[in-house]
Short mmCIF file of N, CA, C and O in Angstrom, two decimals:
data_model
loop_
_atom_site.label_atom_id
_atom_site.label_comp_id
_atom_site.label_asym_id
_atom_site.label_seq_id
_atom_site.Cartn_x
_atom_site.Cartn_y
_atom_site.Cartn_z
N MET A 1 141.50 75.61 179.20
CA MET A 1 142.56 74.65 179.43
C MET A 1 142.81 73.85 178.16
O MET A 1 141.88 73.44 177.47
N SER A 2 144.06 73.62 177.85
CA SER A 2 144.44 72.83 176.69
C SER A 2 143.98 71.39 176.87
O SER A 2 143.77 70.92 177.98
N GLN A 3 143.86 70.68 175.76
CA GLN A 3 143.48 69.28 175.82
C GLN A 3 144.69 68.36 175.82
O GLN A 3 144.56 67.15 175.98
N THR A 4 145.90 68.94 175.63
CA THR A 4 147.13 68.15 175.64
C THR A 4 148.23 68.87 176.42
O THR A 4 148.21 70.09 176.55
N SER A 5 149.19 68.10 176.89
CA SER A 5 150.31 68.67 177.62
C SER A 5 151.23 69.44 176.68
O SER A 5 151.27 69.19 175.47
N THR A 6 152.00 70.36 177.23
CA THR A 6 152.83 71.26 176.45
C THR A 6 153.96 70.55 175.70
O THR A 6 154.15 70.78 174.52
N HIS A 7 154.71 69.69 176.34
CA HIS A 7 155.92 69.15 175.74
C HIS A 7 155.75 67.83 175.01
O HIS A 7 156.35 67.62 173.96
N LEU A 8 154.96 66.94 175.52
CA LEU A 8 154.80 65.62 174.89
C LEU A 8 153.46 65.45 174.19
O LEU A 8 153.19 64.40 173.62
N SER A 9 152.61 66.46 174.25
CA SER A 9 151.27 66.39 173.66
C SER A 9 150.47 65.20 174.18
O SER A 9 149.72 64.55 173.45
N LEU A 10 150.63 64.92 175.47
CA LEU A 10 149.86 63.84 176.11
C LEU A 10 148.43 64.33 176.30
O LEU A 10 148.21 65.45 176.74
N PRO A 11 147.45 63.51 175.98
CA PRO A 11 146.06 63.94 176.14
C PRO A 11 145.67 64.03 177.61
O PRO A 11 146.00 63.15 178.39
N TYR A 12 144.98 65.11 177.95
CA TYR A 12 144.46 65.27 179.30
C TYR A 12 143.06 64.68 179.39
O TYR A 12 142.29 64.72 178.43
N ILE A 13 142.72 64.15 180.54
CA ILE A 13 141.35 63.74 180.81
C ILE A 13 140.55 65.01 181.04
O ILE A 13 140.95 65.88 181.81
N GLN A 14 139.44 65.13 180.35
CA GLN A 14 138.62 66.34 180.42
C GLN A 14 137.48 66.17 181.43
O GLN A 14 137.04 65.04 181.70
N PRO A 15 137.00 67.27 182.00
CA PRO A 15 135.89 67.19 182.95
C PRO A 15 134.68 66.51 182.30
O PRO A 15 134.36 66.75 181.14
N ALA A 16 134.04 65.66 183.04
CA ALA A 16 132.83 64.94 182.61
C ALA A 16 133.06 64.08 181.38
O ALA A 16 132.12 63.74 180.67
N GLN A 17 134.29 63.72 181.11
CA GLN A 17 134.61 62.89 179.95
C GLN A 17 134.20 61.45 180.19
O GLN A 17 134.48 60.88 181.24
N ALA A 18 133.55 60.85 179.21
CA ALA A 18 133.24 59.42 179.26
C ALA A 18 134.47 58.63 178.83
O ALA A 18 135.34 59.14 178.14
N GLN A 19 134.58 57.42 179.26
CA GLN A 19 135.66 56.51 178.89
C GLN A 19 137.05 57.13 179.13
O GLN A 19 137.91 57.16 178.27
N LYS A 20 137.26 57.60 180.34
CA LYS A 20 138.53 58.23 180.71
C LYS A 20 139.72 57.31 180.50
O LYS A 20 140.82 57.76 180.24
N HIS A 21 139.51 56.01 180.60
CA HIS A 21 140.61 55.06 180.43
C HIS A 21 141.22 55.15 179.03
O HIS A 21 142.41 54.91 178.85
N VAL A 22 140.43 55.50 178.02
CA VAL A 22 140.94 55.61 176.66
C VAL A 22 141.99 56.72 176.59
O VAL A 22 143.08 56.54 176.04
N THR A 23 141.68 57.86 177.14
CA THR A 23 142.61 59.00 177.16
C THR A 23 143.85 58.68 177.98
O THR A 23 144.98 58.95 177.56
N HIS A 24 143.64 58.09 179.13
CA HIS A 24 144.77 57.73 179.99
C HIS A 24 145.69 56.72 179.30
O HIS A 24 146.91 56.86 179.31
N ASN A 25 145.12 55.71 178.67
CA ASN A 25 145.92 54.70 177.97
C ASN A 25 146.68 55.30 176.80
O ASN A 25 147.82 54.90 176.52
N GLU A 26 146.10 56.27 176.09
CA GLU A 26 146.80 56.94 174.99
C GLU A 26 148.02 57.68 175.52
O GLU A 26 149.11 57.62 174.93
N ALA A 27 147.88 58.36 176.65
CA ALA A 27 149.01 59.07 177.25
C ALA A 27 150.11 58.08 177.66
O ALA A 27 151.30 58.33 177.42
N LEU A 28 149.73 56.96 178.25
CA LEU A 28 150.71 55.95 178.63
C LEU A 28 151.42 55.37 177.40
O LEU A 28 152.62 55.11 177.43
N ARG A 29 150.69 55.18 176.32
CA ARG A 29 151.28 54.65 175.08
C ARG A 29 152.36 55.60 174.55
O ARG A 29 153.45 55.17 174.15
N ILE A 30 152.09 56.89 174.57
CA ILE A 30 153.06 57.89 174.10
C ILE A 30 154.29 57.91 175.01
O ILE A 30 155.42 57.92 174.55
N LEU A 31 154.06 57.91 176.32
CA LEU A 31 155.19 57.87 177.26
C LEU A 31 156.03 56.62 177.07
O LEU A 31 157.26 56.69 177.06
N ASP A 32 155.39 55.48 176.90
CA ASP A 32 156.11 54.23 176.71
C ASP A 32 156.98 54.29 175.46
O ASP A 32 158.07 53.74 175.43
N ALA A 33 156.52 54.97 174.43
CA ALA A 33 157.28 55.07 173.18
C ALA A 33 158.46 56.03 173.29
O ALA A 33 159.50 55.79 172.67
N LEU A 34 158.33 57.09 174.07
CA LEU A 34 159.33 58.15 174.06
C LEU A 34 160.37 58.09 175.18
O LEU A 34 161.49 58.56 175.00
N VAL A 35 160.02 57.55 176.32
CA VAL A 35 160.97 57.52 177.44
C VAL A 35 162.06 56.49 177.14
O VAL A 35 161.78 55.38 176.73
N GLN A 36 163.32 56.92 177.29
CA GLN A 36 164.47 56.07 176.96
C GLN A 36 164.38 55.64 175.49
O GLN A 36 164.51 54.46 175.15
N LEU A 37 164.21 56.61 174.60
CA LEU A 37 163.96 56.35 173.18
C LEU A 37 165.12 55.64 172.49
O LEU A 37 166.24 56.12 172.49
N SER A 38 164.82 54.50 171.93
CA SER A 38 165.75 53.72 171.12
C SER A 38 164.98 53.25 169.90
O SER A 38 163.92 52.65 170.04
N VAL A 39 165.49 53.55 168.70
CA VAL A 39 164.80 53.19 167.47
C VAL A 39 165.64 52.20 166.66
O VAL A 39 166.87 52.20 166.76
N GLY A 40 164.99 51.39 165.87
CA GLY A 40 165.70 50.41 165.06
C GLY A 40 166.56 51.03 163.99
O GLY A 40 167.67 50.57 163.73
N SER A 41 166.05 52.09 163.35
CA SER A 41 166.75 52.70 162.24
C SER A 41 166.17 54.09 161.97
O SER A 41 165.05 54.38 162.38
N ARG A 42 166.92 54.89 161.23
CA ARG A 42 166.41 56.18 160.73
C ARG A 42 166.54 56.23 159.21
O ARG A 42 166.44 57.29 158.60
N ALA A 43 166.77 55.08 158.58
CA ALA A 43 167.04 55.01 157.15
C ALA A 43 165.84 54.56 156.32
O ALA A 43 165.91 54.58 155.10
N LEU A 44 164.74 54.17 156.94
CA LEU A 44 163.60 53.63 156.20
C LEU A 44 162.65 54.74 155.75
O LEU A 44 162.31 55.62 156.53
N THR A 45 162.21 54.65 154.49
CA THR A 45 161.22 55.61 153.97
C THR A 45 159.82 55.02 153.95
O THR A 45 158.86 55.72 153.68
N GLU A 46 159.71 53.72 154.21
CA GLU A 46 158.40 53.09 154.32
C GLU A 46 158.45 52.05 155.44
O GLU A 46 159.51 51.53 155.77
N PRO A 47 157.30 51.76 156.02
CA PRO A 47 157.28 50.81 157.13
C PRO A 47 157.78 49.43 156.72
O PRO A 47 157.55 49.00 155.59
N PRO A 48 158.45 48.72 157.65
CA PRO A 48 158.85 47.35 157.34
C PRO A 48 157.62 46.46 157.18
O PRO A 48 156.55 46.76 157.72
N ALA A 49 157.79 45.37 156.45
CA ALA A 49 156.66 44.49 156.13
C ALA A 49 156.06 43.82 157.37
O ALA A 49 154.84 43.73 157.49
N ASN A 50 156.88 43.34 158.28
CA ASN A 50 156.39 42.62 159.45
C ASN A 50 157.02 43.16 160.74
O ASN A 50 157.84 42.48 161.35
N PRO A 51 156.63 44.36 161.15
CA PRO A 51 157.25 44.93 162.34
C PRO A 51 156.79 44.22 163.62
O PRO A 51 155.68 43.70 163.68
N ALA A 52 157.66 44.20 164.60
CA ALA A 52 157.30 43.66 165.91
C ALA A 52 156.42 44.67 166.64
O ALA A 52 156.53 45.89 166.41
N GLU A 53 155.55 44.18 167.48
CA GLU A 53 154.72 45.07 168.30
C GLU A 53 155.63 45.99 169.10
O GLU A 53 156.59 45.54 169.72
N GLY A 54 155.37 47.29 169.06
CA GLY A 54 156.16 48.26 169.80
C GLY A 54 157.42 48.72 169.08
O GLY A 54 158.18 49.52 169.63
N ALA A 55 157.65 48.26 167.85
CA ALA A 55 158.82 48.69 167.09
C ALA A 55 158.79 50.20 166.87
O ALA A 55 157.72 50.77 166.65
N ARG A 56 159.98 50.83 166.94
CA ARG A 56 160.07 52.28 166.76
C ARG A 56 161.15 52.59 165.73
O ARG A 56 162.20 51.96 165.70
N TYR A 57 160.87 53.60 164.91
CA TYR A 57 161.80 54.06 163.89
C TYR A 57 161.72 55.58 163.82
O TYR A 57 160.71 56.17 164.19
N ILE A 58 162.78 56.20 163.31
CA ILE A 58 162.71 57.59 162.90
C ILE A 58 162.47 57.55 161.39
O ILE A 58 163.22 56.90 160.65
N VAL A 59 161.44 58.21 160.94
CA VAL A 59 161.05 58.18 159.53
C VAL A 59 162.05 58.99 158.70
O VAL A 59 162.32 60.15 159.00
N ALA A 60 162.61 58.35 157.66
CA ALA A 60 163.57 59.03 156.78
C ALA A 60 162.86 60.01 155.85
O ALA A 60 161.65 59.89 155.60
N SER A 61 163.61 60.96 155.32
CA SER A 61 163.06 61.93 154.36
C SER A 61 162.52 61.23 153.13
O SER A 61 163.10 60.24 152.67
N GLY A 62 161.42 61.74 152.60
CA GLY A 62 160.82 61.16 151.41
C GLY A 62 159.96 59.96 151.70
O GLY A 62 159.78 59.10 150.84
N ALA A 63 159.40 59.88 152.89
CA ALA A 63 158.62 58.72 153.31
C ALA A 63 157.39 58.50 152.44
O ALA A 63 156.81 59.44 151.90
N THR A 64 157.00 57.22 152.34
CA THR A 64 155.83 56.83 151.56
C THR A 64 154.93 55.92 152.39
O THR A 64 155.25 55.56 153.51
N GLY A 65 153.82 55.52 151.78
CA GLY A 65 152.90 54.60 152.46
C GLY A 65 152.34 55.19 153.74
O GLY A 65 152.01 56.38 153.79
N ASP A 66 152.26 54.36 154.78
CA ASP A 66 151.72 54.82 156.06
C ASP A 66 152.54 55.94 156.69
O ASP A 66 152.06 56.62 157.59
N TRP A 67 153.77 56.11 156.24
CA TRP A 67 154.65 57.14 156.80
C TRP A 67 154.71 58.41 155.95
O TRP A 67 155.43 59.34 156.29
N ALA A 68 153.98 58.47 154.85
CA ALA A 68 154.02 59.65 153.96
C ALA A 68 153.73 60.92 154.75
O ALA A 68 152.81 60.96 155.58
N GLY A 69 154.55 61.94 154.53
CA GLY A 69 154.36 63.23 155.20
C GLY A 69 154.85 63.27 156.63
O GLY A 69 154.62 64.25 157.33
N GLN A 70 155.52 62.24 157.10
CA GLN A 70 155.96 62.16 158.49
C GLN A 70 157.48 62.18 158.62
O GLN A 70 158.03 61.68 159.61
N ASP A 71 158.18 62.77 157.65
CA ASP A 71 159.64 62.81 157.67
C ASP A 71 160.17 63.27 159.03
O ASP A 71 159.69 64.25 159.59
N HIS A 72 161.13 62.53 159.55
CA HIS A 72 161.85 62.80 160.81
C HIS A 72 161.04 62.52 162.07
O HIS A 72 161.57 62.66 163.17
N ALA A 73 159.78 62.13 161.95
CA ALA A 73 158.96 61.81 163.12
C ALA A 73 159.35 60.45 163.66
O ALA A 73 160.01 59.65 162.99
N ILE A 74 158.93 60.18 164.87
CA ILE A 74 159.13 58.87 165.48
C ILE A 74 157.89 58.04 165.14
O ILE A 74 156.76 58.48 165.37
N ALA A 75 158.11 56.88 164.56
CA ALA A 75 157.00 55.99 164.19
C ALA A 75 156.98 54.81 165.15
O ALA A 75 157.99 54.15 165.36
N LEU A 76 155.83 54.58 165.74
CA LEU A 76 155.62 53.49 166.70
C LEU A 76 154.59 52.53 166.12
O LEU A 76 153.50 52.96 165.71
N TYR A 77 154.93 51.23 166.08
CA TYR A 77 153.98 50.24 165.59
C TYR A 77 153.14 49.73 166.74
O TYR A 77 153.65 49.11 167.68
N GLU A 78 151.87 50.02 166.68
CA GLU A 78 150.88 49.52 167.64
C GLU A 78 149.88 48.73 166.81
O GLU A 78 148.87 49.26 166.37
N GLY A 79 150.23 47.46 166.53
CA GLY A 79 149.44 46.61 165.64
C GLY A 79 147.96 46.85 165.75
O GLY A 79 147.45 46.95 166.83
N PRO A 80 147.30 47.02 164.64
CA PRO A 80 147.78 46.88 163.27
C PRO A 80 148.12 48.20 162.59
O PRO A 80 148.02 48.30 161.37
N SER A 81 148.49 49.24 163.32
CA SER A 81 148.72 50.53 162.67
C SER A 81 149.95 51.23 163.24
O SER A 81 150.51 50.82 164.26
N TRP A 82 150.34 52.29 162.57
CA TRP A 82 151.48 53.12 162.97
C TRP A 82 150.99 54.40 163.60
O TRP A 82 150.05 55.02 163.11
N ILE A 83 151.65 54.80 164.68
CA ILE A 83 151.42 56.09 165.32
C ILE A 83 152.69 56.89 165.08
O ILE A 83 153.80 56.39 165.30
N THR A 84 152.56 58.12 164.61
CA THR A 84 153.75 58.96 164.42
C THR A 84 153.71 60.12 165.41
O THR A 84 152.65 60.69 165.68
N ILE A 85 154.88 60.43 165.94
CA ILE A 85 155.01 61.47 166.96
C ILE A 85 156.11 62.43 166.51
O ILE A 85 157.26 62.01 166.34
N PRO A 86 155.77 63.70 166.27
CA PRO A 86 156.82 64.65 165.87
C PRO A 86 157.76 64.92 167.04
O PRO A 86 157.34 64.99 168.19
N ALA A 87 159.05 65.04 166.74
CA ALA A 87 160.06 65.27 167.78
C ALA A 87 160.10 66.74 168.19
O ALA A 87 159.80 67.62 167.38
N ASN A 88 160.48 66.99 169.43
CA ASN A 88 160.72 68.34 169.93
C ASN A 88 162.22 68.57 170.02
O ASN A 88 162.99 67.64 170.27
N THR A 89 162.64 69.80 169.84
CA THR A 89 164.05 70.16 169.91
C THR A 89 164.68 69.66 171.20
O THR A 89 164.11 69.84 172.28
N GLY A 90 165.84 69.00 171.06
CA GLY A 90 166.57 68.50 172.21
C GLY A 90 166.33 67.04 172.52
O GLY A 90 167.04 66.45 173.32
N TRP A 91 165.33 66.42 171.90
CA TRP A 91 165.09 65.01 172.14
C TRP A 91 166.26 64.19 171.65
O TRP A 91 166.88 64.51 170.64
N ARG A 92 166.57 63.13 172.38
CA ARG A 92 167.66 62.22 172.05
C ARG A 92 167.09 60.86 171.70
O ARG A 92 166.09 60.44 172.26
N ALA A 93 167.78 60.18 170.78
CA ALA A 93 167.37 58.83 170.41
C ALA A 93 168.60 57.99 170.13
O ALA A 93 169.54 58.46 169.48
N TRP A 94 168.60 56.77 170.62
CA TRP A 94 169.65 55.81 170.31
C TRP A 94 169.23 55.12 169.01
O TRP A 94 168.12 54.60 168.89
N ILE A 95 170.13 55.13 168.01
CA ILE A 95 169.85 54.51 166.72
C ILE A 95 170.53 53.14 166.71
O ILE A 95 171.76 53.05 166.63
N GLU A 96 169.75 52.09 166.84
CA GLU A 96 170.28 50.75 167.06
C GLU A 96 171.16 50.25 165.92
O GLU A 96 172.23 49.69 166.16
N ASP A 97 170.74 50.46 164.66
CA ASP A 97 171.54 49.93 163.55
C ASP A 97 172.80 50.74 163.27
O ASP A 97 173.66 50.31 162.50
N GLU A 98 172.94 51.91 163.89
CA GLU A 98 174.14 52.74 163.74
C GLU A 98 175.01 52.73 164.99
O GLU A 98 176.17 53.12 164.94
N GLY A 99 174.41 52.36 166.11
CA GLY A 99 175.14 52.36 167.36
C GLY A 99 175.57 53.74 167.82
O GLY A 99 176.65 53.93 168.35
N GLN A 100 174.69 54.72 167.61
CA GLN A 100 175.01 56.07 168.04
C GLN A 100 173.76 56.81 168.51
O GLN A 100 172.65 56.46 168.14
N GLU A 101 174.01 57.84 169.31
CA GLU A 101 172.92 58.68 169.81
C GLU A 101 172.81 59.91 168.93
O GLU A 101 173.81 60.52 168.57
N LEU A 102 171.57 60.28 168.61
CA LEU A 102 171.30 61.49 167.84
C LEU A 102 170.44 62.43 168.66
O LEU A 102 169.73 62.01 169.58
N VAL A 103 170.51 63.72 168.31
CA VAL A 103 169.71 64.75 168.97
C VAL A 103 168.94 65.50 167.89
O VAL A 103 169.51 65.86 166.86
N TRP A 104 167.65 65.74 168.13
CA TRP A 104 166.82 66.50 167.19
C TRP A 104 167.08 67.98 167.43
O TRP A 104 166.88 68.49 168.53
N ASP A 105 167.56 68.70 166.40
CA ASP A 105 167.89 70.12 166.55
C ASP A 105 166.77 71.04 166.09
O ASP A 105 166.93 72.26 166.03
N GLY A 106 165.63 70.48 165.76
CA GLY A 106 164.50 71.26 165.28
C GLY A 106 164.27 71.10 163.79
O GLY A 106 163.19 71.41 163.28
N SER A 107 165.30 70.63 163.08
CA SER A 107 165.14 70.39 161.65
C SER A 107 165.78 69.09 161.18
O SER A 107 165.38 68.54 160.17
N LEU A 108 166.79 68.60 161.92
CA LEU A 108 167.48 67.36 161.56
C LEU A 108 167.89 66.59 162.80
O LEU A 108 168.13 67.18 163.85
N TRP A 109 168.00 65.28 162.66
CA TRP A 109 168.59 64.44 163.71
C TRP A 109 170.10 64.50 163.51
O TRP A 109 170.61 64.09 162.47
N GLN A 110 170.82 65.05 164.49
CA GLN A 110 172.26 65.25 164.40
C GLN A 110 172.97 64.35 165.41
O GLN A 110 172.43 64.07 166.49
N ALA A 111 174.20 63.96 165.09
CA ALA A 111 175.02 63.20 166.04
C ALA A 111 175.21 64.02 167.30
O ALA A 111 175.37 65.25 167.24
N ASN A 112 175.18 63.37 168.45
CA ASN A 112 175.41 64.04 169.73
C ASN A 112 176.87 64.52 169.74
O ASN A 112 177.79 63.72 169.67
N THR A 113 177.06 65.83 169.81
CA THR A 113 178.41 66.41 169.74
C THR A 113 179.17 66.31 171.04
O THR A 113 180.34 66.66 171.10
N GLY A 114 178.51 65.86 172.09
CA GLY A 114 179.17 65.77 173.38
C GLY A 114 179.10 67.07 174.16
O GLY A 114 179.74 67.20 175.19
N ALA A 115 178.32 68.03 173.67
CA ALA A 115 178.17 69.30 174.39
C ALA A 115 177.56 69.07 175.77
O ALA A 115 177.86 69.79 176.71
N LEU A 116 176.74 68.06 175.87
CA LEU A 116 176.18 67.67 177.16
C LEU A 116 176.76 66.32 177.53
O LEU A 116 176.95 65.46 176.67
N PRO A 117 177.07 66.09 178.79
CA PRO A 117 177.63 64.79 179.18
C PRO A 117 176.62 63.68 178.97
O PRO A 117 175.42 63.89 179.07
N ASP A 118 177.13 62.49 178.66
CA ASP A 118 176.25 61.34 178.50
C ASP A 118 175.67 60.88 179.83
O ASP A 118 174.60 60.32 179.88
N HIS A 119 176.43 61.10 180.92
CA HIS A 119 175.97 60.69 182.25
C HIS A 119 176.29 61.82 183.22
O HIS A 119 177.30 62.50 183.09
N ILE A 120 175.43 62.01 184.17
CA ILE A 120 175.63 63.05 185.17
C ILE A 120 175.65 62.40 186.54
O ILE A 120 174.78 61.58 186.86
N GLY A 121 176.63 62.75 187.36
CA GLY A 121 176.69 62.26 188.72
C GLY A 121 176.19 63.32 189.68
O GLY A 121 176.55 64.48 189.56
N LEU A 122 175.36 62.96 190.61
CA LEU A 122 174.86 63.90 191.62
C LEU A 122 175.58 63.60 192.93
O LEU A 122 175.35 62.57 193.54
N GLY A 123 176.47 64.50 193.31
CA GLY A 123 177.22 64.31 194.54
C GLY A 123 178.34 63.30 194.41
O GLY A 123 178.94 62.90 195.39
N THR A 124 178.60 62.85 193.17
CA THR A 124 179.64 61.86 192.91
C THR A 124 179.99 61.89 191.43
O THR A 124 179.31 62.56 190.65
N ALA A 125 180.99 61.17 191.03
CA ALA A 125 181.34 61.10 189.62
C ALA A 125 180.27 60.33 188.85
O ALA A 125 179.58 59.48 189.41
N ALA A 126 180.17 60.63 187.56
CA ALA A 126 179.19 59.94 186.73
C ALA A 126 179.57 58.47 186.60
O ALA A 126 180.69 58.10 186.62
#
């Protein structure tokens, strides 16, 4: 059995594992960062000097410092450190400083072309 889930790489609690709460809390932290993803910016190549707890960014190409080697990943500030999460194809993110939604196509964050509706209605209009 794998130690992480297929799509979000959430850690699984393993048989006879000590301190199960640590693994469970890590999975919750990742879910909290990714569900309804909204990031401050995708233009930064290095972490901001004084990020707010829980701040999220998409790391720009050519990243340095704590973000070096994490181009295009989602960076989450969990004081006092950064957690980076690589995106999976199809993930969507609202970019706050641009006011637009982007979709990860596997190599770049692209503007949502509208190929999929923004809202879906079940049994009624969206």
